[in-house]
Amino acid sequence: MNHLNVLFLIHSSTCVDKISPLVRIVFELNELTVTTKPSDPILLRTDFPDLELHASGKVRDVYRADSERLLFVATDRISAFDYVLASGIPEKGRVLTQLSLFWFDFLKDIVPNHLVTANVEQYPEPLKKYAAELRGRSMLVIRANMYPVECVVRGYLSGSGWKEYQQTGAVCGITLPKGMRESEKLPEPIFTPATKAASGHDENISFDEMVKHVGTVDSETLRKLSLSIYQKAADYALTKGIIIADTKFEFGQTANGVVLADEVLTPDSSRFWPADSYSPGRAQLSYDKQYVRDYLEEIHWEKKPPAPALPDQVQQNTSAKYVEAYRLLTGRELPRG
Ligand code: Q0N
């Protein structure tokens, strides 16, 4: 059974004269079968007992596939105000994965990437028994030697960049024009690397600090790649009505040189803003998480554990935004699970 039967029952006391023509048809039929898209079950956690967990984050779980390859899985978890919430977002893991696949292909002339395949039929045998959970939301990737820096590019002044600018007039050692406003477009995109601090939080560092961690040659390579990737993607996204205010890339070293790794240019690794409501001088509406943030403010959650669950409407509305971002950026419907 691949569809849901929805029965519309009109209560016998309903006054026929006051209902719309559309509903009247329903009334006269008395019953209507509507075929809706069944959403895949929400995946909050993976549990692959015979696979070795390589790394896990707020949203992604990474397993060892074989000696050279990893299995990268995007769950439907969502974080807000630094915490993973108790509810997931339908389709979110598939949106993150499918959008990354789109960008890997879009960017392949600038930079090679860690993708081997996202086709579960081509996964190593031990992974295939999890095909139902993995399909659409996972990637088999080349195991790389990851650079210990987050390669952040900012085209607009927001988040930690805005905070730093207000305090020092600079971001990661890059001096910016005086008098800039929150969310304002920068004169040109800037490369603002960060490291994972012991706290688990990202710490902005200067380019010189990055050089101490990974050396001059690789720092310059990663900066150049990051800026080119951002420029090409942000120019494109703007033609689709989405501002990519900033984004974070992770790179690794393989036998074939530097590759773009992790997930790329998703709402989780970037700030997406709807271009039509953009207005500098204030924080912008988040493309994807606005319903979640509004709800969490509304219930006055103190932003400490336990993280709350989300009402069904908030989950559905948020899911629709993720799916819409995919459709706008790719021009395609999100592939079915
Ligand atoms: C890797 N991370 C940090 C999960 C993702 N191709 C690769 N080779 C070796 N290691 C990694 C990759 C990739 N991509 C990267 N962890 C493992 C990104 N994490 C953050 C937390 O969520």
XYZ file of N, CA and C in Angstrom, residues 125-304:
540
model
N 28.638 -4.740 0.601
C 27.656 -5.732 1.039
C 27.176 -5.529 2.489
N 28.077 -5.313 3.453
C 27.625 -5.200 4.860
C 26.665 -4.028 5.116
N 26.615 -3.085 4.191
C 25.740 -1.903 4.381
C 24.352 -2.120 3.786
N 24.272 -3.074 2.878
C 23.043 -3.191 2.078
C 21.818 -3.560 2.899
N 22.011 -4.267 4.009
C 20.837 -4.635 4.808
C 20.169 -3.416 5.430
N 20.860 -2.286 5.444
C 20.275 -1.046 5.983
C 19.740 -0.142 4.871
N 19.614 -0.705 3.668
C 19.218 0.097 2.493
C 17.963 0.930 2.727
N 16.977 0.360 3.401
C 15.713 1.087 3.586
C 15.929 2.386 4.366
N 16.794 2.343 5.368
C 17.060 3.558 6.145
C 18.014 4.499 5.418
N 18.906 3.915 4.622
C 19.967 4.721 3.999
C 19.555 5.412 2.709
N 18.599 4.837 2.013
C 18.251 5.321 0.673
C 17.861 6.801 0.691
N 18.543 7.575 -0.153
C 18.210 8.995 -0.289
C 18.863 9.910 0.719
N 19.297 9.343 1.851
C 19.835 10.192 2.914
C 21.305 9.907 3.227
N 21.951 9.101 2.423
C 23.333 8.732 2.749
C 24.242 8.817 1.533
N 25.531 8.823 1.826
C 26.537 8.833 0.759
C 27.687 7.926 1.186
N 28.220 7.202 0.244
C 29.476 6.493 0.458
C 30.567 7.474 0.037
N 31.517 7.742 0.930
C 32.541 8.752 0.635
C 33.948 8.200 0.832
N 34.896 8.820 0.155
C 36.312 8.473 0.318
C 36.778 8.963 1.675
N 37.482 8.105 2.360
C 38.043 8.520 3.641
C 39.235 9.436 3.365
N 39.163 10.635 3.913
C 40.207 11.635 3.664
C 40.899 11.989 4.971
N 42.049 12.603 4.826
C 42.734 13.162 5.985
C 42.216 14.576 6.151
N 41.336 14.767 7.118
C 40.629 16.044 7.201
C 41.527 17.164 7.730
N 41.416 18.318 7.118
C 42.097 19.503 7.649
C 41.352 19.946 8.910
N 42.098 20.267 9.963
C 41.428 20.611 11.236
C 40.932 22.058 11.275
N 40.397 22.536 10.165
C 39.839 23.892 10.124
C 38.510 23.886 9.380
N 37.620 24.709 9.833
C 36.373 24.946 9.131
C 36.625 26.121 8.205
N 36.361 25.912 6.925
C 36.623 26.970 5.954
C 35.328 27.752 5.718
N 35.209 28.861 6.430
C 33.984 29.661 6.374
C 34.154 30.804 5.383
N 33.136 31.023 4.566
C 33.123 32.200 3.683
C 31.874 33.007 4.019
N 32.064 34.300 4.143
C 30.949 35.205 4.451
C 30.800 36.236 3.345
N 29.586 36.348 2.844
C 29.281 37.388 1.865
C 28.512 38.521 2.519
N 27.969 38.252 3.706
C 27.127 39.202 4.449
C 27.539 39.151 5.922
N 27.239 40.223 6.638
C 27.684 40.352 8.027
C 26.613 39.845 8.996
N 26.860 38.642 9.556
C 25.836 38.022 10.390
C 26.499 37.100 11.415
N 25.742 36.667 12.396
C 26.223 35.680 13.353
C 27.471 36.139 14.090
N 28.450 35.220 14.198
C 29.677 35.542 14.949
C 30.484 36.628 14.228
N 30.315 36.744 12.916
C 31.005 37.789 12.157
C 30.504 39.167 12.578
N 29.204 39.293 12.686
C 28.582 40.552 13.117
C 29.016 40.896 14.549
N 29.031 39.884 15.432
C 29.448 40.097 16.834
C 30.875 40.628 16.892
N 31.760 39.930 16.150
C 33.175 40.317 16.168
C 33.362 41.721 15.591
N 32.642 41.998 14.529
C 32.749 43.321 13.886
C 32.339 44.436 14.846
N 31.268 44.214 15.580
C 30.799 45.243 16.524
C 31.840 45.511 17.613
N 32.556 44.437 18.004
C 33.538 44.595 19.079
C 34.870 45.147 18.588
N 35.264 44.812 17.347
C 36.632 45.122 16.905
C 36.719 45.821 15.551
N 35.634 45.868 14.808
C 35.684 46.452 13.469
C 36.293 45.516 12.430
N 36.617 44.277 12.878
C 37.241 43.307 11.963
C 36.617 41.936 12.186
N 36.785 41.037 11.217
C 36.361 39.636 11.377
C 37.540 38.745 10.997
N 37.987 37.909 11.938
C 39.124 37.012 11.692
C 40.330 37.772 11.144
N 40.564 38.974 11.678
C 41.737 39.741 11.275
C 41.539 40.550 9.997
N 40.342 40.470 9.413
C 40.079 41.250 8.197
C 39.298 42.502 8.589
N 39.939 43.660 8.392
C 39.287 44.928 8.752
C 38.215 45.268 7.718
N 37.051 45.643 8.216
C 35.921 45.956 7.335
C 35.616 47.449 7.400
N 34.891 47.954 6.413
C 34.530 49.383 6.438
C 33.790 49.741 7.738
N 33.955 50.973 8.185
C 33.251 51.444 9.387
C 31.767 51.600 9.092
N 30.976 51.464 10.141
C 29.548 51.780 10.044
C 28.699 50.740 9.334
N 29.187 49.523 9.231
C 28.353 48.496 8.580
C 27.214 48.069 9.504
N 26.118 47.664 8.897
C 24.936 47.248 9.653
C 24.823 45.720 9.666
N 24.070 45.213 10.645
C 23.820 43.764 10.705
C 23.231 43.294 9.369
N 23.714 42.149 8.887
C 23.221 41.501 7.657
C 23.620 42.221 6.363
N 24.429 43.274 6.479
C 24.800 44.012 5.271
C 25.727 43.181 4.381
N 25.589 43.397 3.096
C 26.462 42.710 2.136
C 27.878 43.262 2.273
N 28.865 42.390 2.313
C 30.257 42.831 2.434
C 30.742 43.347 1.079
N 31.754 44.232 1.087
C 32.283 44.742 -0.185
C 32.688 43.597 -1.105
N 33.267 42.548 -0.513
C 33.506 41.299 -1.253
C 33.516 40.157 -0.249
N 33.245 38.921 -0.702
C 33.216 37.803 0.235
C 34.570 37.646 0.943
N 34.523 37.261 2.210
C 35.766 37.079 2.974
C 35.882 35.646 3.489
N 37.110 35.190 3.611
C 37.412 33.846 4.120
C 37.713 33.989 5.612
N 36.888 33.364 6.453
C 37.031 33.523 7.909
C 37.099 32.151 8.587
N 38.292 31.545 8.615
C 38.424 30.183 9.135
C 38.077 30.073 10.620
N 37.774 28.871 11.040
C 37.454 28.616 12.450
C 37.987 27.248 12.829
N 38.206 27.065 14.114
C 38.594 25.742 14.615
C 37.563 25.292 15.615
N 37.465 23.979 15.785
C 36.592 23.430 16.819
C 37.308 23.617 18.155
N 36.760 24.462 19.008
C 37.350 24.654 20.332
C 36.987 23.470 21.221
N 37.678 23.342 22.369
C 37.427 22.235 23.294
C 35.956 22.210 23.720
N 35.357 23.379 23.820
C 33.940 23.503 24.224
C 32.998 22.848 23.207
N 33.539 22.560 22.001
C 32.687 22.050 20.937
C 32.199 23.186 20.055
N 32.388 24.416 20.556
C 32.006 25.583 19.765
C 33.093 25.914 18.757
N 32.698 26.590 17.677
C 33.686 27.026 16.708
C 34.324 28.319 17.197
N 35.630 28.414 16.972
C 36.341 29.626 17.364
C 36.924 30.253 16.108
N 36.552 31.486 15.845
C 37.091 32.177 14.676
C 38.593 32.396 14.852
N 39.338 32.166 13.778
C 40.787 32.399 13.831
C 41.206 33.243 12.621
N 42.380 33.849 12.739
C 42.896 34.633 11.617
C 43.516 33.681 10.593
N 43.756 34.198 9.402
C 44.429 33.397 8.378
C 45.814 32.980 8.869
N 46.511 33.887 9.561
C 47.843 33.562 10.104
C 47.775 32.416 11.108
N 46.728 32.395 11.882
C 46.536 31.305 12.850
C 46.298 29.994 12.095
N 45.537 30.057 11.040
C 45.283 28.868 10.214
C 46.604 28.342 9.635
N 47.446 29.268 9.185
C 48.748 28.880 8.623
C 49.554 28.066 9.647
N 49.460 28.442 10.916
C 50.185 27.690 11.956
C 49.669 26.257 12.072
N 48.380 26.057 11.816
C 47.784 24.717 11.922
C 48.034 23.865 10.689
N 47.902 24.442 9.489
C 47.949 23.603 8.283
C 49.007 24.028 7.266
N 49.756 25.079 7.565
C 50.817 25.509 6.652
C 50.340 26.532 5.628
N 51.299 27.251 5.046
C 50.974 28.353 4.129
C 50.352 27.869 2.830
N 50.979 26.847 2.226
C 50.533 26.414 0.897
C 49.097 25.902 0.952
N 48.821 25.006 1.919
C 47.466 24.454 2.010
C 46.455 25.518 2.431
N 46.856 26.430 3.313
C 45.930 27.506 3.727
C 45.526 28.327 2.517
N 46.514 28.651 1.684
C 46.202 29.458 0.502
C 45.332 28.683 -0.482
N 45.609 27.394 -0.631
C 44.772 26.554 -1.503
C 43.331 26.517 -1.004
N 43.163 26.300 0.289
C 41.804 26.169 0.842
C 41.052 27.502 0.785
N 41.769 28.603 0.998
C 41.125 29.925 0.921
C 40.629 30.197 -0.498
N 41.505 29.930 -1.448
C 41.165 30.183 -2.849
C 39.983 29.310 -3.300
N 40.049 28.029 -2.956
C 38.953 27.121 -3.305
C 37.654 27.576 -2.658
N 37.717 27.895 -1.363
C 36.503 28.273 -0.616
C 35.838 29.497 -1.234
N 36.650 30.502 -1.566
C 36.087 31.730 -2.146
C 35.496 31.468 -3.529
N 36.175 30.653 -4.347
C 35.630 30.347 -5.690
C 34.319 29.590 -5.591
N 34.281 28.599 -4.687
C 33.066 27.792 -4.536
C 31.911 28.682 -4.088
N 32.184 29.500 -3.067
C 31.129 30.385 -2.549
C 30.620 31.308 -3.649
N 31.538 31.913 -4.378
C 31.153 32.875 -5.414
C 30.230 32.226 -6.450
N 30.634 31.060 -6.923
C 29.843 30.402 -7.962
C 28.467 29.997 -7.428
N 28.438 29.430 -6.214
C 27.173 28.955 -5.641
C 26.262 30.112 -5.258
N 26.833 31.168 -4.659
C 26.004 32.289 -4.194
C 25.417 33.058 -5.372
N 26.207 33.232 -6.433
C 25.699 33.907 -7.638
C 24.515 33.121 -8.205
N 24.677 31.811 -8.256
C 23.624 30.951 -8.781
C 22.374 31.003 -7.890
N 22.593 30.832 -6.578
C 21.456 30.789 -5.638
C 20.634 32.070 -5.710
N 21.315 33.193 -5.879
C 20.612 34.480 -5.941
C 19.640 34.520 -7.128
N 20.014 33.881 -8.221
C 19.103 33.833 -9.377
C 17.872 32.980 -9.064
N 17.940 32.191 -7.996
C 16.813 31.347 -7.581
C 16.104 31.925 -6.362
N 16.450 33.156 -5.996
C 15.751 33.826 -4.891
C 16.290 33.530 -3.511
N 17.472 32.930 -3.432
C 18.053 32.608 -2.124
C 19.415 33.271 -1.972
N 19.555 34.010 -0.865
C 20.854 34.593 -0.527
C 21.600 33.567 0.328
N 22.794 33.214 -0.083
C 23.649 32.404 0.802
C 24.539 33.405 1.537
N 24.143 33.719 2.767
C 24.836 34.789 3.514
C 26.240 34.344 3.895
N 26.355 33.103 4.321
C 27.671 32.539 4.644
C 27.581 31.028 4.606
N 28.719 30.390 4.607
C 28.722 28.926 4.546
C 30.043 28.375 5.033
N 30.008 27.108 5.409
C 31.199 26.453 5.941
C 31.559 25.231 5.101
N 32.812 25.149 4.695
C 33.288 23.967 3.966
C 34.291 23.212 4.814
N 34.358 21.890 4.571
C 35.427 21.085 5.162
C 36.140 20.372 4.023
N 37.452 20.387 4.090
C 38.260 19.746 3.064
C 39.113 18.652 3.688
N 39.496 17.705 2.828
C 40.401 16.653 3.266
C 41.435 16.387 2.182
N 42.462 15.672 2.586
C 43.541 15.315 1.674
C 43.397 13.819 1.362
N 43.471 13.486 0.062
C 43.443 12.078 -0.342
C 44.605 11.832 -1.293
N 44.737 10.589 -1.742
C 45.781 10.242 -2.709
C 45.657 11.110 -3.960
N 44.437 11.573 -4.241
C 44.224 12.418 -5.425
C 44.250 13.908 -5.109
N 44.793 14.270 -3.973
C 44.876 15.694 -3.623
C 43.741 16.159 -2.732
N 43.511 17.466 -2.737
C 42.489 18.069 -1.864
C 41.092 17.774 -2.399
N 40.201 17.329 -1.518
C 38.798 17.129 -1.913
C 37.873 17.902 -0.984
N 36.756 18.332 -1.534
C 35.685 18.940 -0.761
C 34.925 17.807 -0.077
N 34.791 17.878 1.257
C 34.177 16.784 2.010
C 32.915 17.263 2.724
N 32.443 16.439 3.660
C 31.283 16.771 4.490
C 30.052 17.001 3.601
N 29.087 17.759 4.104
C 27.951 18.163 3.271
C 28.236 19.583 2.823
N 27.661 19.983 1.712
C 27.994 21.314 1.199
C 26.767 22.154 0.878
N 26.858 23.429 1.274
C 25.870 24.428 0.891
C 24.440 23.995 1.170
N 24.263 23.405 2.359
C 22.923 23.052 2.826
C 22.468 24.127 3.814
N 21.180 24.106 4.165
C 20.727 25.062 5.180
C 21.430 24.837 6.535
N 21.924 23.615 6.780
C 22.616 23.350 8.044
C 24.047 23.888 8.073
N 24.681 23.974 6.917
C 26.074 24.419 6.887
C 26.179 25.872 6.426
N 25.034 26.496 6.196
C 25.005 27.840 5.611
C 23.865 28.648 6.218
N 23.924 29.952 6.032
C 22.740 30.783 6.293
C 22.085 31.071 4.955
N 20.882 30.526 4.765
C 20.073 30.833 3.588
C 19.056 31.890 4.007
N 18.969 32.955 3.225
C 17.938 33.977 3.484
C 17.061 34.109 2.252
N 15.746 34.244 2.454
C 14.887 34.530 1.301
C 15.241 35.911 0.753
N 15.599 35.986 -0.525
C 16.076 37.258 -1.095
C 14.981 38.324 -1.098
N 13.726 37.883 -1.241
C 12.662 38.890 -1.394
C 12.353 39.655 -0.117
N 12.767 39.125 1.046
C 12.509 39.884 2.283
C 13.803 40.422 2.889
N 14.891 40.347 2.123
C 16.190 40.813 2.645
C 16.157 42.307 2.929
N 16.623 42.656 4.106
C 16.689 44.071 4.464
C 17.749 44.260 5.545
N 18.893 44.855 5.199
C 19.974 45.003 6.177
C 19.563 45.937 7.315
N 20.286 45.824 8.441
C 19.976 46.646 9.601
C 19.256 45.864 10.682
N 19.009 44.604 10.429
C 18.377 43.711 11.419
C 18.761 42.279 11.093
N 18.459 41.359 12.037
C 18.650 39.949 11.747
C 17.651 39.555 10.662
N 18.004 38.605 9.798
C 17.114 38.182 8.711
C 16.310 36.959 9.121
N 15.180 36.789 8.480
C 14.422 35.555 8.656
C 15.273 34.403 8.129
N 15.267 33.310 8.864
C 15.981 32.124 8.416
C 15.114 31.395 7.398
N 15.739 30.948 6.312
C 14.958 30.249 5.306
C 14.259 29.024 5.888
N 15.019 28.244 6.639
C 14.561 26.926 7.068
C 14.055 26.860 8.505
N 14.707 27.583 9.419
C 14.413 27.340 10.840
C 13.505 28.370 11.487
N 12.913 29.249 10.689
C 12.152 30.343 11.292
C 10.975 29.854 12.138
N 10.247 28.853 11.632
C 9.097 28.341 12.397
C 9.551 27.734 13.723
N 10.706 27.076 13.680
C 11.240 26.426 14.881
C 11.650 27.481 15.907
N 12.388 28.484 15.434
C 12.834 29.546 16.348
C 11.640 30.287 16.940
N 10.684 30.629 16.093
C 9.496 31.354 16.574
C 8.778 30.534 17.648
N 8.632 29.234 17.404
C 7.945 28.389 18.380
C 8.717 28.331 19.698
N 10.020 28.169 19.606
C 10.829 28.046 20.825
C 10.809 29.342 21.636
N 10.752 30.467 20.926
C 10.628 31.760 21.646
C 9.245 31.862 22.299
N 8.258 31.435 21.550
C 6.871 31.513 22.025
C 6.662 30.725 23.324
N 7.318 29.572 23.440
C 7.134 28.757 24.659
C 8.136 29.149 25.743
N 8.967 30.156 25.453
C 9.948 30.645 26.428
C 10.869 29.545 26.946
N 11.289 28.676 26.025
C 12.263 27.644 26.396
C 13.554 28.355 26.820
N 14.135 27.899 27.931
C 15.312 28.599 28.473
C 16.614 28.248 27.755
N 16.506 27.483 26.672
C 17.685 27.131 25.876
C 18.699 26.341 26.683
N 18.186 25.461 27.512
C 18.997 24.476 28.227
C 18.208 23.172 28.259
